[in-house]
Structures are given as structure tokens and as C-alpha cells.
Amino acid sequence: MNIDINNFFTPQEWQKIQEFSSQKETPFLVVLLNIVERRFNELKEAMPYADIYYAVKANPAVEILQLLDQLGSCFDVASVYELRILQSLNISPERMSFGNTIKKSKDIKEFYDAGVRLYVSDSEMDLKNIAQNAPNCKVLIRILAEGVLTAAWPLSRKFGCSQEMAYDLLVMTRDLGLVPYGVSFHPGSQQREIGAWDSAIAKVKYLYDMLLESENIKLQCINMGGGLPSQYLDKINTTKTYGDEIKRFLTDDFGDDMPRIIIEPGRYMVANAGVLISEIVLIARKSRTALARWIYTDIGKFGGLMETLDESIKYPIYTPKYAENDKEKAIIAGPSCDSVDTMYEDFQYPLPLSLEQGDRLYWLSTGAYTSSYCSVNFNGFPPLKAYYL
Ligand SMILES: Cc1ncc(COP(=O)(O)O)c(C=O)c1O
């Protein structure tokens, strides 16, 4: 597979990465902040009808949060720990929502005391906890609305509830003295099939109509979660195509009576800004006649490549050694003493035969769910180092 670095970075960006990284010991992640800024601006232009709440979990580095704060982003917050980082940066609680449906009562109280007034829920018990600890606040009820088969990293089953349940919970929201603000969904992360938004929006519309008709509850907001893709190995549509198509779905269903739209991009915003630089530790064949080599790198699942679980996310791997007719499929694995720590085995990468120990592999599009998705000290390996330029 020939990865063209020009599809990921401009020559100036690539030069900057090279100059910064040449003397550094691997493995480490480099994130270019100008790319995060570019992504944010591109999204604002493609979806001017939506308020952007960056999903902090994708990469909670303060450099990224500060930049997005300056650009006017709001923030989807998953825990009190993320909340405290945002507070330390003096980000206003009016620009935060508590998006995790799984939360302790005392954590809701901490968010409320901090000034956060927008919550997401999908269960009766959680809703009661919100009523008790965050009185009069706005609540979005999350529905199950995923294009599971078409998302590279589905969030299926664990979050959201059925439409009928959402109906009951929205009525209960009102009865508990909270504001039934709207409905949220997540179409599945790295969702390449734009139709996933269409079917989810149709489900929301049904709830809107039913609640108005039967309970006189007028919902005001749709939170469409994350799901917007980044460029990995497979082709994706442009941001503008997503923006235009989703607008069309919304207009088809809501016409002029458009609710407030929130989006919570995580992967979209930061993945393409990052490159994880690793080194080959060893190359081995398991038998005299083995057709594939095992290539062991100094980065693995536990050090940041967790999303290779089930070979779900297929990172483009760049090596300067690429040459036509000099490649053979390889199994790529990490450095720990755990066989789960194998990134790609079914999907065998064609990598140059001339690769040797000590050569660098560049894992592209690794700005999201890597540095925040590491184990700490498994097999003694330290957490991933990350630099923000
Ligand atoms: C509530 C919520 N919003 C947004 C996101 C970000 O999704 P993505 O990275 O696909 O943009 C997630 C991811 O887990 C999420 O749980």
C-alpha cells in the first residue's frame, strides 16, 4: 500500500514534523495545531447551522482546548476530570454540556455547582439524579440511532434508549421540574455512511411530533453527537458534502421550524492533525516457509493504538522506504508481552521488504483517541509522550 504523505500534510507541515522529530526518541505523538484550526473552520463553514461542542475525550490536551476555546467552540464533557481541566482554563460553564449518560449523583452536583446547565440522559435513574442535583436544568434524552454496520467504531447498545422510552423520559423530565430540551443521538464514530444521520433525524422528528401532539411539549434542540469521519485508509466524503446532506435531511423533516442543532465532533476535529512516530523493534518469520513477516514496533495497543481493537480503525502507516515491487504483507504487533497487543493480523499490510530494525513507521491520523486512550505502565511502558506544535 502506497501512502501518499501529501494527502495528509502540506510539504511545510511535513517538514515541520520531520525537523521536530528527527532527534526524539520514539514512540511519540506530534499534533499540528494549525490542522485542528483548519478542521474547526472547515466544519463551521460546512455546517453554519450547528453549534460545535468539541468532544474533549478525543484529545483533552490543554493546547487543543485552549485553541478551540479561542476559536469559539463549546465543549462536550464526559467526566468531572475533564470538567476540572476546562475550569483550570477559565472556560465558561455556559459553553459546556455534561454529555455522558453514565454519571454519579455527586458528579452531577459538581457540574451544577460549576455552572453547567445542559445534561444528557437515557435512563430513569439518571434523570432522577439530575432532577435532584441540577434542578431546572435543560435535559436532552439520547436515543439509540446508530448505523452500527457502517461505523468503524460503533457505540452501539451501551448508550441511548428506544423511541418509546425516550418519549416517557421526556415527559418525566418535565414532570420532575427539568426542561425537556430535546433529543440527542450518536450515529457511530467514523461514520462514513451519511444516510445514518437521515434515519436518526427521522426518529427525532417522530418524537418531536408525538410530544407536541400528546403532551404539548415543544422540544427545542437536536444534539447529533459525533460520528463525522477523518481520513484513514478508506475514502471519505468531504466535510461540505456532510454539511449539505445533513442540512437537507433536517430541512426535509423540520422545514422552517428548525430546532437548535448541536454537534459534538471529536475524531473529526483532531485525528488528522496527529502523527504517531514509532520504531521497528524486530522483524521475524515464524517458520522457514512463512509468507508473512511479523513486524514488532515500539508502539502498540496499550501505548495508544487501542482503536486497532478488532482491527477497527485502519491507520495509514507511512514509511519513507516504500518502493514499487519491494513489498510483502506483514503482521504488525506492539512491544508488550501480551498477544492481544497485535494491531493488524487479518488485515495484513503490504510493507517494504527492505524495512529493518530501527526504521521509523509513521502512523497517520492518530490525533484522536490515542494519547487519551493509553494504559499506564502496562509491562512497564510509560504513557505516550505527546507534543503540540
Ligand atoms: C456523547 C458523545 N459525543 C461525541 C463523541 C465524539 O464522537 P466522534 O469522535 O465520533 O466525533 C462521543 C464519542 O464517544 C460521545 O460519546
Short mmCIF file of C-alpha atoms and ligand atoms in Angstrom, two decimals:
data_model
loop_
_atom_site.label_atom_id
_atom_site.label_comp_id
_atom_site.label_asym_id
_atom_site.label_seq_id
_atom_site.Cartn_x
_atom_site.Cartn_y
_atom_site.Cartn_z
CA MET A 1 0.00 0.00 0.00
CA ASN A 2 1.47 3.29 -1.05
CA ILE A 3 0.58 6.05 1.39
CA ASP A 4 0.95 9.47 -0.19
CA ILE A 5 2.00 11.79 2.61
CA ASN A 6 0.74 14.75 0.54
CA ASN A 7 -2.82 13.56 1.15
CA PHE A 8 -2.28 14.19 4.86
CA PHE A 9 0.15 17.09 5.27
CA THR A 10 1.35 20.02 3.19
CA PRO A 11 5.11 19.90 2.39
CA GLN A 12 5.67 22.64 5.01
CA GLU A 13 3.75 20.71 7.68
CA TRP A 14 5.63 17.52 6.91
CA GLN A 15 8.95 19.33 7.05
CA LYS A 16 8.00 20.80 10.43
CA ILE A 17 7.17 17.33 11.76
CA GLN A 18 10.43 15.91 10.40
CA GLU A 19 12.57 18.68 11.86
CA PHE A 20 10.91 18.46 15.25
CA SER A 21 11.00 14.68 15.47
CA SER A 22 14.33 13.67 13.98
CA GLN A 23 16.26 13.68 17.26
CA LYS A 24 13.46 12.49 19.53
CA GLU A 25 13.29 9.02 20.94
CA THR A 26 10.25 7.04 19.76
CA PRO A 27 7.41 6.42 20.36
CA PHE A 28 5.67 9.79 20.50
CA LEU A 29 2.75 11.68 19.05
CA VAL A 30 3.03 15.01 17.25
CA VAL A 31 -0.11 17.09 16.74
CA LEU A 32 -0.16 20.13 14.45
CA LEU A 33 -2.47 22.73 15.94
CA ASN A 34 -2.90 24.57 12.63
CA ILE A 35 -4.66 21.46 11.29
CA VAL A 36 -7.06 21.43 14.25
CA GLU A 37 -7.82 25.08 13.48
CA ARG A 38 -8.33 24.26 9.79
CA ARG A 39 -10.72 21.44 10.66
CA PHE A 40 -12.71 23.67 13.01
CA ASN A 41 -13.06 26.41 10.39
CA GLU A 42 -13.96 23.93 7.66
CA LEU A 43 -16.70 22.48 9.84
CA LYS A 44 -18.10 25.90 10.76
CA GLU A 45 -18.29 26.72 7.08
CA ALA A 46 -19.87 23.39 6.12
CA MET A 47 -22.40 23.37 8.97
CA PRO A 48 -23.14 27.01 9.83
CA TYR A 49 -26.48 25.88 11.25
CA ALA A 50 -24.84 23.87 14.08
CA ASP A 51 -23.21 24.80 17.40
CA ILE A 52 -19.94 22.92 17.83
CA TYR A 53 -19.29 21.18 21.17
CA TYR A 54 -15.85 19.55 20.88
CA ALA A 55 -15.86 16.07 22.46
CA VAL A 56 -12.99 16.56 24.90
CA LYS A 57 -12.41 12.81 25.26
CA ALA A 58 -10.97 12.59 21.74
CA ASN A 59 -7.90 14.53 22.87
CA PRO A 60 -8.00 16.54 26.10
CA ALA A 61 -4.61 18.24 25.68
CA VAL A 62 -4.74 21.80 27.05
CA GLU A 63 -3.14 23.12 23.85
CA ILE A 64 -6.12 21.82 21.87
CA LEU A 65 -8.70 23.01 24.40
CA GLN A 66 -7.17 26.49 24.52
CA LEU A 67 -7.12 26.75 20.75
CA LEU A 68 -10.73 25.62 20.39
CA ASP A 69 -11.74 27.98 23.17
CA GLN A 70 -10.19 30.89 21.26
CA LEU A 71 -11.98 29.77 18.09
CA GLY A 72 -15.31 29.91 19.93
CA SER A 73 -16.01 26.21 20.36
CA CYS A 74 -18.19 24.79 23.12
CA PHE A 75 -17.30 21.51 24.87
CA ASP A 76 -18.93 18.12 25.38
CA VAL A 77 -17.63 16.97 28.76
CA ALA A 78 -17.59 13.32 29.88
CA SER A 79 -16.42 13.47 33.50
CA VAL A 80 -15.55 15.70 36.42
CA TYR A 81 -11.90 15.24 35.46
CA GLU A 82 -12.47 16.81 32.05
CA LEU A 83 -14.60 19.49 33.73
CA ARG A 84 -11.73 20.41 36.05
CA ILE A 85 -9.31 20.77 33.12
CA LEU A 86 -11.75 23.15 31.38
CA GLN A 87 -12.25 25.09 34.62
CA SER A 88 -8.49 25.46 35.01
CA LEU A 89 -8.51 27.14 31.58
CA ASN A 90 -11.29 29.52 32.68
CA ILE A 91 -13.70 28.22 30.06
CA SER A 92 -17.24 29.36 30.78
CA PRO A 93 -19.66 26.66 32.02
CA GLU A 94 -22.27 28.08 29.63
CA ARG A 95 -20.17 26.56 26.86
CA MET A 96 -20.19 23.06 28.34
CA SER A 97 -22.59 20.15 28.40
CA PHE A 98 -22.35 17.02 30.53
CA GLY A 99 -22.75 14.50 27.72
CA ASN A 100 -22.06 11.22 29.48
CA THR A 101 -25.25 9.30 30.30
CA ILE A 102 -23.40 7.31 32.97
CA LYS A 103 -22.64 9.52 35.94
CA LYS A 104 -22.64 9.60 39.71
CA SER A 105 -25.02 11.89 41.61
CA LYS A 106 -22.12 13.73 43.22
CA ASP A 107 -20.60 14.37 39.80
CA ILE A 108 -23.86 15.93 38.57
CA LYS A 109 -23.72 18.18 41.62
CA GLU A 110 -20.15 19.20 40.84
CA PHE A 111 -21.18 20.14 37.29
CA TYR A 112 -24.19 22.06 38.61
CA ASP A 113 -22.11 23.91 41.20
CA ALA A 114 -19.64 24.75 38.42
CA GLY A 115 -22.49 26.40 36.49
CA VAL A 116 -23.21 23.74 33.82
CA ARG A 117 -26.89 23.72 32.86
CA LEU A 118 -27.12 21.22 29.98
CA TYR A 119 -27.24 17.45 30.61
CA VAL A 120 -27.79 14.29 28.56
CA SER A 121 -29.58 11.26 29.92
CA ASP A 122 -31.02 7.95 28.77
CA SER A 123 -32.43 6.34 31.93
CA GLU A 124 -34.97 6.97 34.66
CA MET A 125 -32.46 6.64 37.48
CA ASP A 126 -30.05 9.13 35.95
CA LEU A 127 -32.89 11.55 35.24
CA LYS A 128 -33.96 11.47 38.88
CA ASN A 129 -30.36 12.12 39.92
CA ILE A 130 -30.25 15.13 37.57
CA ALA A 131 -33.54 16.47 39.00
CA GLN A 132 -32.14 16.19 42.49
CA ASN A 133 -28.73 17.69 41.83
CA ALA A 134 -29.25 20.02 38.88
CA PRO A 135 -32.76 21.47 39.35
CA ASN A 136 -34.41 23.35 36.46
CA CYS A 137 -31.66 22.37 34.02
CA LYS A 138 -32.04 21.50 30.35
CA VAL A 139 -32.03 17.82 29.50
CA LEU A 140 -31.51 16.00 26.22
CA ILE A 141 -32.63 12.39 26.02
CA ARG A 142 -30.35 10.17 23.97
CA ILE A 143 -31.90 7.64 21.61
CA LEU A 144 -30.42 4.55 20.05
CA ALA A 145 -29.93 5.61 16.48
CA GLU A 146 -26.80 4.12 15.15
CA GLY A 147 -25.71 2.97 11.77
CA VAL A 148 -23.83 0.19 13.56
CA LEU A 149 -22.80 -1.73 10.48
CA THR A 150 -21.37 1.30 8.75
CA ALA A 151 -19.47 2.92 11.63
CA ALA A 152 -15.83 1.90 12.07
CA TRP A 153 -16.12 2.37 15.83
CA PRO A 154 -19.75 1.80 16.85
CA LEU A 155 -21.02 2.93 20.26
CA SER A 156 -23.97 0.60 20.00
CA ARG A 157 -26.27 -0.62 22.76
CA LYS A 158 -24.44 0.90 25.70
CA PHE A 159 -25.87 4.38 25.17
CA GLY A 160 -29.31 5.65 24.28
CA CYS A 161 -32.77 4.17 24.60
CA SER A 162 -35.68 3.30 22.34
CA GLN A 163 -38.00 5.98 20.96
CA GLU A 164 -40.83 4.86 23.27
CA MET A 165 -38.54 5.03 26.29
CA ALA A 166 -37.28 8.45 25.18
CA TYR A 167 -40.88 9.64 24.97
CA ASP A 168 -41.53 8.52 28.56
CA LEU A 169 -38.29 10.07 29.78
CA LEU A 170 -39.01 13.42 28.14
CA VAL A 171 -42.44 13.53 29.81
CA MET A 172 -40.76 12.60 33.08
CA THR A 173 -38.16 15.34 32.54
CA ARG A 174 -40.97 17.90 32.52
CA ASP A 175 -42.73 16.28 35.49
CA LEU A 176 -39.50 16.41 37.52
CA GLY A 177 -39.29 20.17 37.00
CA LEU A 178 -36.48 19.96 34.45
CA VAL A 179 -36.57 21.38 30.92
CA PRO A 180 -37.25 18.73 28.21
CA TYR A 181 -34.84 20.44 25.85
CA GLY A 182 -34.54 17.90 23.06
CA VAL A 183 -33.15 14.64 21.76
CA SER A 184 -29.59 13.51 21.21
CA PHE A 185 -28.07 10.65 19.24
CA HIS A 186 -24.67 9.48 18.04
CA PRO A 187 -24.59 7.91 14.58
CA GLY A 188 -21.50 5.81 15.43
CA SER A 189 -17.92 7.00 15.34
CA GLN A 190 -16.11 7.28 11.98
CA GLN A 191 -19.49 7.05 10.27
CA ARG A 192 -18.84 7.07 6.55
CA GLU A 193 -22.48 6.45 5.58
CA ILE A 194 -24.25 9.84 5.59
CA GLY A 195 -27.65 8.08 5.48
CA ALA A 196 -27.10 7.20 9.18
CA TRP A 197 -27.97 10.84 10.00
CA ASP A 198 -31.10 10.70 7.87
CA SER A 199 -32.64 7.78 9.73
CA ALA A 200 -31.65 9.22 13.13
CA ILE A 201 -33.17 12.63 12.32
CA ALA A 202 -36.39 10.94 11.19
CA LYS A 203 -36.60 9.20 14.59
CA VAL A 204 -36.12 12.53 16.34
CA LYS A 205 -38.82 14.16 14.22
CA TYR A 206 -41.29 11.44 15.22
CA LEU A 207 -40.60 12.17 18.89
CA TYR A 208 -40.92 15.92 18.33
CA ASP A 209 -44.35 15.49 16.76
CA MET A 210 -45.64 12.94 19.27
CA LEU A 211 -44.62 15.01 22.28
CA LEU A 212 -46.17 18.17 20.90
CA GLU A 213 -49.37 16.45 19.94
CA SER A 214 -49.92 14.34 23.05
CA GLU A 215 -48.17 16.27 25.84
CA ASN A 216 -47.88 19.78 24.49
CA ILE A 217 -44.13 19.56 24.99
CA LYS A 218 -42.23 21.61 22.40
CA LEU A 219 -38.67 20.34 22.09
CA GLN A 220 -36.06 22.89 21.08
CA CYS A 221 -32.83 21.10 20.29
CA ILE A 222 -31.25 18.16 18.46
CA ASN A 223 -27.80 17.05 19.55
CA MET A 224 -26.37 14.96 16.70
CA GLY A 225 -23.30 13.82 18.68
CA GLY A 226 -20.07 12.95 16.88
CA GLY A 227 -19.50 10.49 14.05
CA LEU A 228 -18.06 12.83 11.42
CA PRO A 229 -15.14 10.93 9.92
CA SER A 230 -11.46 11.61 9.48
CA GLN A 231 -9.23 10.37 6.69
CA TYR A 232 -7.78 6.92 7.43
CA LEU A 233 -7.24 4.28 4.73
CA ASP A 234 -10.77 4.27 3.32
CA LYS A 235 -12.13 7.09 1.22
CA ILE A 236 -14.48 9.58 2.85
CA ASN A 237 -16.80 12.32 1.62
CA THR A 238 -15.83 15.96 2.04
CA THR A 239 -16.94 17.96 5.08
CA LYS A 240 -19.07 20.11 2.78
CA THR A 241 -20.90 17.04 1.50
CA TYR A 242 -21.71 16.04 5.08
CA GLY A 243 -22.84 19.59 5.88
CA ASP A 244 -25.06 19.88 2.80
CA GLU A 245 -26.61 16.44 3.08
CA ILE A 246 -27.36 16.69 6.80
CA LYS A 247 -28.91 20.12 6.19
CA ARG A 248 -31.12 18.56 3.53
CA PHE A 249 -32.24 15.80 5.94
CA LEU A 250 -33.05 18.39 8.61
CA THR A 251 -34.96 20.62 6.19
CA ASP A 252 -36.92 17.67 4.80
CA ASP A 253 -38.14 16.84 8.31
CA PHE A 254 -38.34 20.21 10.05
CA GLY A 255 -38.78 22.75 7.25
CA ASP A 256 -38.80 26.29 8.62
CA ASP A 257 -39.35 25.13 12.19
CA MET A 258 -35.68 24.21 12.65
CA PRO A 259 -34.63 23.43 16.24
CA ARG A 260 -31.23 24.39 17.65
CA ILE A 261 -28.62 21.96 16.30
CA ILE A 262 -25.62 20.81 18.33
CA ILE A 263 -22.78 18.64 17.03
CA GLU A 264 -20.05 17.06 19.13
CA PRO A 265 -17.12 16.27 16.85
CA GLY A 266 -14.16 14.51 18.45
CA ARG A 267 -12.36 12.35 15.90
CA TYR A 268 -13.19 14.77 13.07
CA MET A 269 -11.51 17.66 14.82
CA VAL A 270 -8.19 16.14 15.87
CA ALA A 271 -7.43 12.77 14.23
CA ASN A 272 -5.89 14.09 11.02
CA ALA A 273 -3.75 16.59 12.94
CA GLY A 274 -1.68 13.86 14.60
CA VAL A 275 1.13 11.52 13.59
CA LEU A 276 2.44 8.86 15.91
CA ILE A 277 6.09 8.10 15.30
CA SER A 278 7.31 4.63 16.17
CA GLU A 279 10.34 2.48 15.52
CA ILE A 280 10.61 -1.13 14.43
CA VAL A 281 11.93 -3.23 17.31
CA LEU A 282 12.22 -6.56 15.48
CA ILE A 283 11.14 -8.37 12.34
CA ALA A 284 10.55 -12.13 12.49
CA ARG A 285 9.24 -15.06 10.49
CA LYS A 286 7.56 -17.84 12.41
CA SER A 287 8.68 -20.68 10.15
CA ARG A 288 11.05 -21.30 7.29
CA THR A 289 8.18 -21.12 4.82
CA ALA A 290 6.11 -18.34 6.40
CA LEU A 291 4.73 -15.98 3.80
CA ALA A 292 4.26 -13.04 6.12
CA ARG A 293 6.66 -11.32 8.47
CA TRP A 294 5.81 -10.18 11.96
CA ILE A 295 6.86 -6.58 12.42
CA TYR A 296 7.07 -5.55 16.08
CA THR A 297 7.01 -1.83 16.76
CA ASP A 298 7.67 0.12 19.94
CA ILE A 299 4.05 1.31 19.97
CA GLY A 300 1.09 -1.00 20.46
CA LYS A 301 -2.49 -1.26 21.59
CA PHE A 302 -1.70 -0.36 25.18
CA GLY A 303 0.51 2.59 24.24
CA GLY A 304 -2.13 4.45 22.23
CA LEU A 305 -3.36 2.26 19.37
CA MET A 306 -6.38 0.90 21.25
CA GLU A 307 -8.66 1.61 18.32
CA THR A 308 -6.98 -1.18 16.37
CA LEU A 309 -9.04 -3.49 18.62
CA ASP A 310 -10.80 -5.90 16.25
CA GLU A 311 -8.76 -4.12 13.55
CA SER A 312 -11.50 -1.46 13.57
CA ILE A 313 -9.56 1.68 12.74
CA LYS A 314 -7.10 1.19 9.94
CA TYR A 315 -4.41 3.79 10.35
CA PRO A 316 -2.41 4.72 7.27
CA ILE A 317 1.19 3.72 8.01
CA TYR A 318 3.80 5.70 6.16
CA THR A 319 7.39 4.64 5.68
CA PRO A 320 9.87 6.60 3.58
CA LYS A 321 11.26 3.25 2.38
CA TYR A 322 8.36 2.46 0.12
CA ALA A 323 9.37 1.23 -3.31
CA GLU A 324 7.36 -0.46 -6.05
CA ASN A 325 7.91 -4.26 -6.17
CA ASP A 326 9.54 -4.21 -2.74
CA LYS A 327 6.64 -5.12 -0.55
CA GLU A 328 5.15 -8.07 1.23
CA LYS A 329 2.25 -8.44 3.62
CA ALA A 330 3.14 -8.07 7.26
CA ILE A 331 1.52 -8.69 10.60
CA ILE A 332 2.04 -5.69 12.82
CA ALA A 333 2.27 -6.03 16.59
CA GLY A 334 3.23 -3.99 19.65
CA PRO A 335 6.07 -4.49 22.12
CA SER A 336 4.28 -5.83 25.22
CA CYS A 337 4.19 -9.46 26.43
CA ASP A 338 0.53 -9.84 25.52
CA SER A 339 -0.70 -11.43 22.32
CA VAL A 340 -3.72 -9.12 22.29
CA ASP A 341 -1.14 -6.48 21.50
CA THR A 342 -1.32 -7.24 17.78
CA MET A 343 -2.68 -4.41 15.69
CA TYR A 344 -3.22 -5.98 12.27
CA GLU A 345 -3.17 -9.68 11.51
CA ASP A 346 -6.26 -10.45 9.37
CA PHE A 347 -5.71 -7.22 7.53
CA GLN A 348 -2.11 -7.62 6.50
CA TYR A 349 -0.32 -4.50 5.48
CA PRO A 350 1.90 -4.60 2.43
CA LEU A 351 5.10 -3.08 3.82
CA PRO A 352 8.54 -2.82 2.19
CA LEU A 353 10.76 -5.88 2.41
CA SER A 354 13.70 -3.58 2.91
CA LEU A 355 12.44 -2.47 6.36
CA GLU A 356 14.92 -3.09 9.14
CA GLN A 357 15.03 -2.81 12.90
CA GLY A 358 15.30 0.82 13.94
CA ASP A 359 13.35 2.12 10.91
CA ARG A 360 10.60 4.56 11.68
CA LEU A 361 6.92 3.92 10.98
CA TYR A 362 4.64 6.95 10.86
CA TRP A 363 1.09 6.20 11.99
CA LEU A 364 -1.00 8.89 10.36
CA SER A 365 -4.34 10.29 11.58
CA THR A 366 -3.55 9.46 15.19
CA GLY A 367 -4.55 12.74 16.84
CA ALA A 368 -7.77 11.27 18.30
CA TYR A 369 -8.28 8.53 20.87
CA THR A 370 -4.57 7.69 21.19
CA SER A 371 -2.83 9.75 23.88
CA SER A 372 -6.04 9.70 25.94
CA TYR A 373 -6.57 6.00 25.32
CA CYS A 374 -3.36 4.51 26.75
CA SER A 375 -2.82 2.13 29.58
CA VAL A 376 -0.45 3.41 32.20
CA ASN A 377 2.66 1.35 32.80
CA PHE A 378 1.45 -1.96 31.36
CA ASN A 379 4.64 -4.07 31.06
CA GLY A 380 6.42 -1.02 32.44
CA PHE A 381 5.98 1.04 29.27
CA PRO A 382 5.43 4.72 30.10
CA PRO A 383 2.41 6.67 28.81
CA LEU A 384 2.68 8.04 25.30
CA LYS A 385 4.60 11.29 25.01
CA ALA A 386 2.78 13.94 23.02
CA TYR A 387 3.92 17.26 21.54
CA TYR A 388 1.65 20.00 20.23
CA LEU A 389 3.23 22.29 17.62
C1 LIG B 1 -21.61 11.77 23.66
C2 LIG B 1 -20.52 11.76 22.64
N1 LIG B 1 -20.41 12.82 21.82
C3 LIG B 1 -19.41 12.88 20.90
C4 LIG B 1 -18.48 11.87 20.79
C5 LIG B 1 -17.39 12.02 19.78
O1 LIG B 1 -17.58 11.15 18.72
P1 LIG B 1 -16.62 11.18 17.46
O2 LIG B 1 -15.25 11.02 17.94
O3 LIG B 1 -17.12 10.10 16.59
O4 LIG B 1 -16.80 12.53 16.81
C6 LIG B 1 -18.59 10.73 21.59
C7 LIG B 1 -17.64 9.63 21.46
O5 LIG B 1 -17.57 8.68 22.20
C8 LIG B 1 -19.64 10.68 22.56
O6 LIG B 1 -19.76 9.64 23.39
#
